[in-house]
Short mmCIF file of C-alpha atoms and ligand atoms in Angstrom, two decimals:
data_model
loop_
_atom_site.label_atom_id
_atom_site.label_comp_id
_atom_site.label_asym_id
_atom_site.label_seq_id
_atom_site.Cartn_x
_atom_site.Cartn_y
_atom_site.Cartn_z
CA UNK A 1 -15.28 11.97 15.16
CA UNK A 2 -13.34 10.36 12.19
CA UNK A 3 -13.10 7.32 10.48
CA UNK A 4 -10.15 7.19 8.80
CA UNK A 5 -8.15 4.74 6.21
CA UNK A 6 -4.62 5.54 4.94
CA UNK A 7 -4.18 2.36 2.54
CA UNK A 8 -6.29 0.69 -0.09
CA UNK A 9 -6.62 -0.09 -3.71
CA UNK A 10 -8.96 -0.04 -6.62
CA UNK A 11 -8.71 -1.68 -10.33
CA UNK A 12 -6.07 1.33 -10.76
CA UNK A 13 -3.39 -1.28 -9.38
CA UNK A 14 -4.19 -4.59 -8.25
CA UNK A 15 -7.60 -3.70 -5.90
CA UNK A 16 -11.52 -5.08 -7.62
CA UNK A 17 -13.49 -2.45 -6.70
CA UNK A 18 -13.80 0.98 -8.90
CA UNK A 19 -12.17 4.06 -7.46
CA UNK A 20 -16.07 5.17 -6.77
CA UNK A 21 -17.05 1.82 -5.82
CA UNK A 22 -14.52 1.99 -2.91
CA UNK A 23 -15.77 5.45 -2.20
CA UNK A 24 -19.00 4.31 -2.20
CA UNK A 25 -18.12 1.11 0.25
CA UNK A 26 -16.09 3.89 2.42
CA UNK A 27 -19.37 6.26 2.47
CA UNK A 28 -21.60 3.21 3.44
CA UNK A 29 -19.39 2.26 6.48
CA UNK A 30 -19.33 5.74 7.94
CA UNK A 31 -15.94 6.28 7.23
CA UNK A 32 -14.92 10.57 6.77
CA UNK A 33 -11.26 10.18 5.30
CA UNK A 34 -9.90 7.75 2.70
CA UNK A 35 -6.48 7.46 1.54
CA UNK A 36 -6.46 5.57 -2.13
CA UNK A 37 -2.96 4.40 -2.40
CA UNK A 38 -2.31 2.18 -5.74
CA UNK A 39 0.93 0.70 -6.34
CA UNK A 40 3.17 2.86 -7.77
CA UNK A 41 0.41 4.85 -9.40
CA UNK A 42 -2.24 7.86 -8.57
CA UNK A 43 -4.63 7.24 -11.64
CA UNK A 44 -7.93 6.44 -9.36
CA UNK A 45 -7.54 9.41 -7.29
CA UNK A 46 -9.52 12.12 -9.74
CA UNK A 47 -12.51 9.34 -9.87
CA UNK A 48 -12.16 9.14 -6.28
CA UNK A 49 -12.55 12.44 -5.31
CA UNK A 50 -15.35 13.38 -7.92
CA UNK A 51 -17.56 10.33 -6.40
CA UNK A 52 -17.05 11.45 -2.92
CA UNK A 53 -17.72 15.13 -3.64
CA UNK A 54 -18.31 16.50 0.57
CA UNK A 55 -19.61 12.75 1.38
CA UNK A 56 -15.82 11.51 2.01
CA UNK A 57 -11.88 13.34 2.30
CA UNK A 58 -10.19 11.69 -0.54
CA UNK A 59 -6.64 12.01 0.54
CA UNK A 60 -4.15 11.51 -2.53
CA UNK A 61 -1.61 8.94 -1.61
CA UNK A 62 0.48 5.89 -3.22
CA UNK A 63 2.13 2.98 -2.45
CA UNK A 64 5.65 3.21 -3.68
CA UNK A 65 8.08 0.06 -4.12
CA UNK A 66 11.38 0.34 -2.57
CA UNK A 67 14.60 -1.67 -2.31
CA UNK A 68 16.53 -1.74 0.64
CA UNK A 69 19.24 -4.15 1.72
CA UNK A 70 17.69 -6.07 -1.49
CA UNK A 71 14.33 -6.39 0.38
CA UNK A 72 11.03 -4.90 -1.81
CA UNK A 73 9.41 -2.47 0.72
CA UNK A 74 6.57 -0.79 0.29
CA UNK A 75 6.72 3.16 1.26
CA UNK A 76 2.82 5.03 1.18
CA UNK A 77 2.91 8.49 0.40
CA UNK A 78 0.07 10.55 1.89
CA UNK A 79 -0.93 13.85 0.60
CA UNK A 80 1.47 13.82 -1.91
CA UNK A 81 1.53 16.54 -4.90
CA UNK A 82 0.15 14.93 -7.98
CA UNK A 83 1.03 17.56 -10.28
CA UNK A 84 4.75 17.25 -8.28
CA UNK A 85 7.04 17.14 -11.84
CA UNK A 86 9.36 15.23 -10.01
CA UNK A 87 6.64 13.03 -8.47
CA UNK A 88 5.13 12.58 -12.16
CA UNK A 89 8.83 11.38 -13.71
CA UNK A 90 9.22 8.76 -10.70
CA UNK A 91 5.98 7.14 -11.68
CA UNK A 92 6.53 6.91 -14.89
CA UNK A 93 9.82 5.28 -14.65
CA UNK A 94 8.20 2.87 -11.50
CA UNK A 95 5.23 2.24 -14.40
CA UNK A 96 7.78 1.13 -17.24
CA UNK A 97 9.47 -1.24 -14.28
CA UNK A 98 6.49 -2.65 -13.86
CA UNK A 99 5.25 -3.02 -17.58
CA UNK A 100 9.29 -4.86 -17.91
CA UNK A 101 7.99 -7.29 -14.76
CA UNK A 102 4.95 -8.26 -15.27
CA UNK A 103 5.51 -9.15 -19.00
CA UNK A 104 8.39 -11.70 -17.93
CA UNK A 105 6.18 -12.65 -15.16
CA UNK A 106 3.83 -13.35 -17.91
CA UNK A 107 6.47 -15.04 -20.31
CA UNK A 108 7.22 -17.82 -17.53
CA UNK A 109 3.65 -18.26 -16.34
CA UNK A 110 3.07 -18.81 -20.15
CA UNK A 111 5.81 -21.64 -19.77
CA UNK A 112 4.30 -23.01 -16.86
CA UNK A 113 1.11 -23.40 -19.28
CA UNK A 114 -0.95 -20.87 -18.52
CA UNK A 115 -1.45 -19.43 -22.40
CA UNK A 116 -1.33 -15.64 -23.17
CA UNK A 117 -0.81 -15.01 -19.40
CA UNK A 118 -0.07 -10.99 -19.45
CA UNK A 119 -2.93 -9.93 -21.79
CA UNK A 120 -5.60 -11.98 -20.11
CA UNK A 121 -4.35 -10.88 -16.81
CA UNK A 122 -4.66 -7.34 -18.04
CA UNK A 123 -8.48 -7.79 -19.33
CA UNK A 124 -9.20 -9.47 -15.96
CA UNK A 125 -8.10 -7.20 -13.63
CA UNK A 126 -9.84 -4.28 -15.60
CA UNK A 127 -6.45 -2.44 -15.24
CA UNK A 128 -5.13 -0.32 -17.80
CA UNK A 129 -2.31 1.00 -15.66
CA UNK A 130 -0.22 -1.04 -13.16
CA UNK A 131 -0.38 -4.93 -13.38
CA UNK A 132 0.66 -5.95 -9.80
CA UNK A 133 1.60 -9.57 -8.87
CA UNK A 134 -1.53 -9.44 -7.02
CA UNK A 135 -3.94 -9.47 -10.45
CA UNK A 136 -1.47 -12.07 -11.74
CA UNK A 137 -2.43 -14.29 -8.66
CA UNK A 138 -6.18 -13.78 -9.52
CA UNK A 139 -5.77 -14.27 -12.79
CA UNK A 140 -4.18 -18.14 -11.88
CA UNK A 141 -7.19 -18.68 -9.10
CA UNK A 142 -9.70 -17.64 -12.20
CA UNK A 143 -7.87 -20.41 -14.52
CA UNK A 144 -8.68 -23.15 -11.69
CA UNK A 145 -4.27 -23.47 -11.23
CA UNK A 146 -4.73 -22.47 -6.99
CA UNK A 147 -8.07 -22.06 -4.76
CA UNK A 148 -7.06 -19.07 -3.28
CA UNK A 149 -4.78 -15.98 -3.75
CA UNK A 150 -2.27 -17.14 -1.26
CA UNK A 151 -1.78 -20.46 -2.61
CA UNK A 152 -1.50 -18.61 -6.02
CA UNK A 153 1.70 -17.07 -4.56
CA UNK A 154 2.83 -19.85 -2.43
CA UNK A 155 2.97 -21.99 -5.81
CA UNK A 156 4.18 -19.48 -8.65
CA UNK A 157 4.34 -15.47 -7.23
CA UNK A 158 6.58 -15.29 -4.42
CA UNK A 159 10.47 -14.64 -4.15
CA UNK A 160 11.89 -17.96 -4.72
CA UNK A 161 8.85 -19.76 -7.19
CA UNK A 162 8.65 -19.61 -10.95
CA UNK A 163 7.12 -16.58 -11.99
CA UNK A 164 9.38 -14.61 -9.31
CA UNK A 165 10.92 -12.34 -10.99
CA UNK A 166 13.30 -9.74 -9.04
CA UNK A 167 13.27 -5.91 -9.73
CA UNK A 168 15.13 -3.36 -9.48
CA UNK A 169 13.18 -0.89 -7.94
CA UNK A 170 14.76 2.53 -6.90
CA UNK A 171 16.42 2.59 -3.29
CA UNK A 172 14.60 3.51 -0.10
CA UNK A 173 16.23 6.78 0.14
CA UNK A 174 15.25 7.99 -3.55
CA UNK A 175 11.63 6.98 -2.60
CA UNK A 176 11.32 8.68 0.59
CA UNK A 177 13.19 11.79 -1.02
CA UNK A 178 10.42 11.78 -3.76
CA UNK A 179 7.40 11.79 -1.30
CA UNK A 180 8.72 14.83 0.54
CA UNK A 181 9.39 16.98 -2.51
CA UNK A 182 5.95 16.82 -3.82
CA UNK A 183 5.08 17.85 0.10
CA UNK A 184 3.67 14.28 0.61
CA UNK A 185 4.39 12.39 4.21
CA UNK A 186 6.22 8.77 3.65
CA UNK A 187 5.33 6.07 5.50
CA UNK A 188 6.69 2.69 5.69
CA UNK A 189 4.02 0.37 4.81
CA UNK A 190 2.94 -2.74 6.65
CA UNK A 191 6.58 -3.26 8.47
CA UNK A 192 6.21 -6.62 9.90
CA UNK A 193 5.47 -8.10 6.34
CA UNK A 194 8.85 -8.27 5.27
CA UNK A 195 10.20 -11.14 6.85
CA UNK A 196 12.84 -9.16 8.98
CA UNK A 197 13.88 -9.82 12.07
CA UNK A 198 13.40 -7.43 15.04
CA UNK A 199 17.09 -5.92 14.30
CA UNK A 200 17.12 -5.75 10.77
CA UNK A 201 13.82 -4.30 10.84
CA UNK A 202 15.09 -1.67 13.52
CA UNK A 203 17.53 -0.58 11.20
CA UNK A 204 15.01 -0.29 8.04
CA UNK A 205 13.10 2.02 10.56
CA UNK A 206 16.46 3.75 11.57
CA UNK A 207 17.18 3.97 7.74
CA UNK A 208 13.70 5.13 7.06
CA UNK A 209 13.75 8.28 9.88
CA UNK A 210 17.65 9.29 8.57
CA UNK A 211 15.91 9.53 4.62
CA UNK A 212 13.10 11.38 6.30
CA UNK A 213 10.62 9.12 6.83
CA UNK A 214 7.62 10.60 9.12
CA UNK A 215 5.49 7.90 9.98
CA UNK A 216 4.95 3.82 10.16
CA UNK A 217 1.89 2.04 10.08
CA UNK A 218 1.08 0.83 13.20
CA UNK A 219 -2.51 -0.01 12.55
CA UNK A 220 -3.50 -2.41 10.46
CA UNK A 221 -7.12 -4.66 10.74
CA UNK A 222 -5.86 -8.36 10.87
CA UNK A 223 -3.21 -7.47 13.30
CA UNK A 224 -2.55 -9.38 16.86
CA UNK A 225 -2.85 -6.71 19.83
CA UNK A 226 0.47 -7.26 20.35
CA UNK A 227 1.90 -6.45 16.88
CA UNK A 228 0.14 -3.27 17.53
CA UNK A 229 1.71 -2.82 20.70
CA UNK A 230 5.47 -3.52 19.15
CA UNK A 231 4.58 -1.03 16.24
CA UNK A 232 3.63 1.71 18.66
CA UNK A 233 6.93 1.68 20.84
CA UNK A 234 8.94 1.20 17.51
CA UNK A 235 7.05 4.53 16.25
CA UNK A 236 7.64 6.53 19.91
CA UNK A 237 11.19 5.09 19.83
CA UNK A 238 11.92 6.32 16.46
CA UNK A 239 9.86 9.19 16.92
CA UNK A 240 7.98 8.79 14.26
CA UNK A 241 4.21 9.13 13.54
CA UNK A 242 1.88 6.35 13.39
CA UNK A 243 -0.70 5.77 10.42
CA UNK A 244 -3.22 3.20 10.00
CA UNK A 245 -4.38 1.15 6.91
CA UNK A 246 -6.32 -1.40 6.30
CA UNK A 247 -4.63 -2.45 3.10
CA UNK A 248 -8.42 -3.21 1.48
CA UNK A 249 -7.86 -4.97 -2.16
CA UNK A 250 -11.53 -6.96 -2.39
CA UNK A 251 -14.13 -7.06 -0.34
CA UNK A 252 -13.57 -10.14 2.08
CA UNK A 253 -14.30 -11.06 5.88
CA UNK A 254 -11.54 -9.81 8.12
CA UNK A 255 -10.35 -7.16 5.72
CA UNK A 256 -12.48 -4.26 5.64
CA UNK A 257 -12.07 -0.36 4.82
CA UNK A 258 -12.07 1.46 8.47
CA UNK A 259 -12.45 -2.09 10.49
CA UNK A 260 -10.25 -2.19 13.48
CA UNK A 261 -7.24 0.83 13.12
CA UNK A 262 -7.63 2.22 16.34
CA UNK A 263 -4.12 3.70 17.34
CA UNK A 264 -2.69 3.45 21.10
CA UNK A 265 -3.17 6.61 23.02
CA UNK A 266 1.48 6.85 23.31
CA UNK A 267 1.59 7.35 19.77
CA UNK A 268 0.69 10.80 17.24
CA UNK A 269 -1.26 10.09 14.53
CA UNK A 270 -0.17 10.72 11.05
CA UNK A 271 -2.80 13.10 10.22
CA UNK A 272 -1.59 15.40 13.43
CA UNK A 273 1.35 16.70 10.55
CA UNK A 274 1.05 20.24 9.26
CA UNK A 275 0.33 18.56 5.62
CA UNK A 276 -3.02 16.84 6.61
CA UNK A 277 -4.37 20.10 7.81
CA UNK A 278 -6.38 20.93 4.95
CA UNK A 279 -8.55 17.54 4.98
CA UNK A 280 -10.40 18.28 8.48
CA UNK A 281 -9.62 15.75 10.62
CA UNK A 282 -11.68 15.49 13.65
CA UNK A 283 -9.71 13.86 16.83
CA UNK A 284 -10.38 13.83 20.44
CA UNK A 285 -7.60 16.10 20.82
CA UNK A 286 -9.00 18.70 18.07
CA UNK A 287 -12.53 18.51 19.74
CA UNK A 288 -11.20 19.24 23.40
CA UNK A 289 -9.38 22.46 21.98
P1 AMP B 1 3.97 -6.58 -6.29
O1 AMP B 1 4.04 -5.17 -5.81
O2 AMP B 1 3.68 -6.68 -7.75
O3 AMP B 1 5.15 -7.41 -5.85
O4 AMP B 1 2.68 -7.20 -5.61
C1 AMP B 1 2.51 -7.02 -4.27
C2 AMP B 1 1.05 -7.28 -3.93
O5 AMP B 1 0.75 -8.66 -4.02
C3 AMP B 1 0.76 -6.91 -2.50
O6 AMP B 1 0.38 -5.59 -2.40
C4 AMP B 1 -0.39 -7.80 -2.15
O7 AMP B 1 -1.57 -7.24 -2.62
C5 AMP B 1 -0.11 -9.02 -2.94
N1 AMP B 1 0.57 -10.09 -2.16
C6 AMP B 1 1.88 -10.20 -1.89
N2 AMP B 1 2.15 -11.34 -1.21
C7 AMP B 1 0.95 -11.97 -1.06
C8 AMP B 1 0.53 -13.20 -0.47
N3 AMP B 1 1.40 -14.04 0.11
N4 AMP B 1 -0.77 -13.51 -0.50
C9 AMP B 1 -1.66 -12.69 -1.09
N5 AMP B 1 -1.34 -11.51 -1.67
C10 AMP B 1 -0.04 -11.16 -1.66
MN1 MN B 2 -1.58 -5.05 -3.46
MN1 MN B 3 2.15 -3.37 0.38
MN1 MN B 4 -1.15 -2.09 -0.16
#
């Protein structure tokens, strides 16, 4: 049977571990098929894939930022194109949004004291490509300014503090559009993490589908049964497929690769689309035929 995670990150965006560290974590925990998806950026995948030679299926994915209705949403590609030149342009221009961000991110943390906040944040995380707001917040818990990532964000990072800084990343539409020409599958990330309330976030999902979204994550580990539950009937509703993640940045209780993404037995998996065919997926249903 498989073990499968669609969502995590390595030092190519804002995640600790090496792209073959994480392989090596996924190998340890018995896992068969790991999706790394950095924000906005595919640079660990090559590392990935060499480390896990047969052990693992390194599935080439990304985790693309989105606005819609002014909200940032997060939209993972899975077994997307990499050589796609359409796919290539889009992260370049999400790259040089982000390189724009997180140096006036670092210009107000700099006014807020913290001295030479973008380049140490840089040398910190080890990244040489994407600088999320997630290495900024480690970068404050490393100067002793919060105890803990969250409080990092509660005080400085998120939408309405000092270092918030709003972007305009491209619409929902132009990312979903994206995914599917480089023959990827685009699902919306993480839904109920966006602060929307059941209706608006039926119509993201409505929105979503009519772009040509394929899938939501349904699964993720730190989830109440009955977020799961909600997710499922939102995917069957919307007839979309369901993918599961569990969003691993560090190692940390509660938050591992694999841990806990069982999907409901209403829903299709993600990896039941004609694109995931290559990466031999094992399921119940493939065994029984
Ligand atoms: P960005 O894409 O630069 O806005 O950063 C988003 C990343 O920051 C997410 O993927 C999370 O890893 C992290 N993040 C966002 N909000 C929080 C929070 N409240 N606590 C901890 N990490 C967060
Ligand atoms: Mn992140
Ligand atoms: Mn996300
Ligand atoms: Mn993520």
């Amino acid at each position: 049977m498989s073990k499968i995670d669609l969502h995590c990150h390595s030092t190519a965006s804002d995640g600790t571990l090496k792209p073959r560290e994480l392989v090596e974590r996924a190998v340890e925990l018995g896992l068969t098929h790991l999706a790394l998806t950095d924000h906005d950026c595919v640079a660990g995948f090559a590392e990935a894939r060499e480390a896990a030679a047969s052990r693992l299926q390194v599935i080439p994915g990304a985790e693309l930022s989105a606005l819609w209705e002014g909200n940032q949403i997060h939209v993972v590609g899975l077994f997307i194109g990499l050589e796609h030149p359409e796919l290539k342009t889009f992260l370049e221009g999400q790259l040089k949004l982000r390189i724009q961000r997180a140096e006036e991110i670092g210009s107000r943390l700099e006014k807020l004291g913290f001295a030479d906040a973008y380049a140490r944040t840089l040398s910190l995380s080890g990244s040489d490509t994407v600088v999320t707001r997630g290495n900024y917040a480690r970068f404050i818990v490393a100067q002793g300014k919060a105890v803990t990532v969250d409080e990092a964000f509660n005080t400085y990072l998120k939408k309405g503090r000092k270092a918030y800084v709003r972007t305009q990343w491209p619409e929902l539409g132009s990312v979903v559009e994206v995914i599917l020409h480089s023959g990827g599958v685009p699902v919306l990330a993480h839904p109920l993490r966006y602060d929307l309330t059941n209706s608006k976030l039926r119509r993201l999902v409505q929105d979503f589908k009519s772009a040509g979204g394929r899938a939501l994550e349904v699964a993720s580990c730190q989830q109440r049964p009955c977020d799961r539950e909600y997710l499922s009937r939102l995917a069957v509703q919307y007839e979309l497929k369901a993918s599961v993640g569990s969003d691993f940045h560090t190692p940390q209780q509660w938050r591992e690769l694999g841990y806990n993404l069982d999907l409901p037995a209403t829903v299709v998996p993600v990896w039941q689309c004609p694109e995931a065919a290559e990466y031999q997926f094992m399921t119940e249903e493939s065994l029984e035929q």
